[in-house]
């Protein structure tokens, strides 16, 4: 199984400041079509997860442009250029290159 | 507007069975794979099962293989998860999720609100 490792486990950010979350996979997520099969999700308190980024760096429809995804192979990063209060919650990365599809353990983002 | 509405959860004794249903609307159902993802209380997300757009291809997490069966009815825009031989460790909120493509090896662009399954005597 592909193991997804996120860091940090938690993050406290001042509104307006940037934030960065790392996700590492135990195997390359680069498909032969050139895309990385890596997605980022945010689960806000009491809500279902929502997609932010798919195929490594493509922002999902309706996602603010302060969110960006980067990386390739086994190392990926989600960046928020200016954190807002509504960005609190748990962020998960997920690989979909091979079954079983696997998630990272999550990174909890709080506001300072 | 895409909507996914789960039903069928509840309290069941160990060894018992439940069938979860997910009613989908707002998109061309028979052109997308569908999945079930669960979240144990206070824990992270765990992929459970996925089924391709046609229903020909399905796969399962090892933790549920042989006990759970995913299926879909494209004429009714429904996806199901038949859960047998339930264990305490199956206790979780189960989310129905729409894959962003026809193949099961894709992520999810929409999630349902989730439904709680509790396995306890």
PDB file of N, CA and C in Angstrom, chain B residues 28 38-39 55 64 76 83 99 108 110 120:
ATOM      1  N   UNK B  28     -24.593  13.689 -14.672  1.00  0.00           N
ATOM      2  CA  UNK B  28     -24.868  12.500 -15.484  1.00  0.00           C
ATOM      3  C   UNK B  28     -24.268  11.297 -14.784  1.00  0.00           C
ATOM      4  N   UNK B  38     -14.976   6.247   4.670  1.00  0.00           N
ATOM      5  CA  UNK B  38     -15.486   6.307   6.041  1.00  0.00           C
ATOM      6  C   UNK B  38     -14.519   7.025   6.963  1.00  0.00           C
ATOM      7  N   UNK B  39     -15.072   7.429   8.100  1.00  0.00           N
ATOM      8  CA  UNK B  39     -14.301   8.159   9.104  1.00  0.00           C
ATOM      9  C   UNK B  39     -14.745   7.691  10.481  1.00  0.00           C
ATOM     10  N   UNK B  55     -20.226  -0.017 -13.606  1.00  0.00           N
ATOM     11  CA  UNK B  55     -20.417  -1.028 -12.576  1.00  0.00           C
ATOM     12  C   UNK B  55     -19.593  -2.278 -12.806  1.00  0.00           C
ATOM     13  N   UNK B  64     -12.394  -4.551   4.451  1.00  0.00           N
ATOM     14  CA  UNK B  64     -13.806  -4.855   4.219  1.00  0.00           C
ATOM     15  C   UNK B  64     -14.005  -5.904   3.137  1.00  0.00           C
ATOM     16  N   UNK B  76     -31.564   4.348 -11.655  1.00  0.00           N
ATOM     17  CA  UNK B  76     -32.146   5.058 -10.515  1.00  0.00           C
ATOM     18  C   UNK B  76     -31.188   6.090  -9.924  1.00  0.00           C
ATOM     19  N   UNK B  83     -23.243  -4.146   3.685  1.00  0.00           N
ATOM     20  CA  UNK B  83     -22.246  -4.422   4.703  1.00  0.00           C
ATOM     21  C   UNK B  83     -22.706  -5.614   5.537  1.00  0.00           C
ATOM     22  N   UNK B  99     -16.632  10.346  -7.847  1.00  0.00           N
ATOM     23  CA  UNK B  99     -15.308  10.459  -8.460  1.00  0.00           C
ATOM     24  C   UNK B  99     -15.345  11.516  -9.560  1.00  0.00           C
ATOM     25  N   UNK B 108     -12.151  12.574  -5.599  1.00  0.00           N
ATOM     26  CA  UNK B 108     -13.568  12.897  -5.461  1.00  0.00           C
ATOM     27  C   UNK B 108     -13.797  14.403  -5.541  1.00  0.00           C
ATOM     28  N   UNK B 110     -17.154  15.641  -5.170  1.00  0.00           N
ATOM     29  CA  UNK B 110     -18.307  15.927  -4.320  1.00  0.00           C
ATOM     30  C   UNK B 110     -18.475  14.811  -3.296  1.00  0.00           C
ATOM     31  N   UNK B 120     -22.491  -2.170  17.669  1.00  0.00           N
ATOM     32  CA  UNK B 120     -22.354  -2.357  19.107  1.00  0.00           C
ATOM     33  C   UNK B 120     -23.472  -3.253  19.630  1.00  0.00           C
TER      34      UNK B 120
END
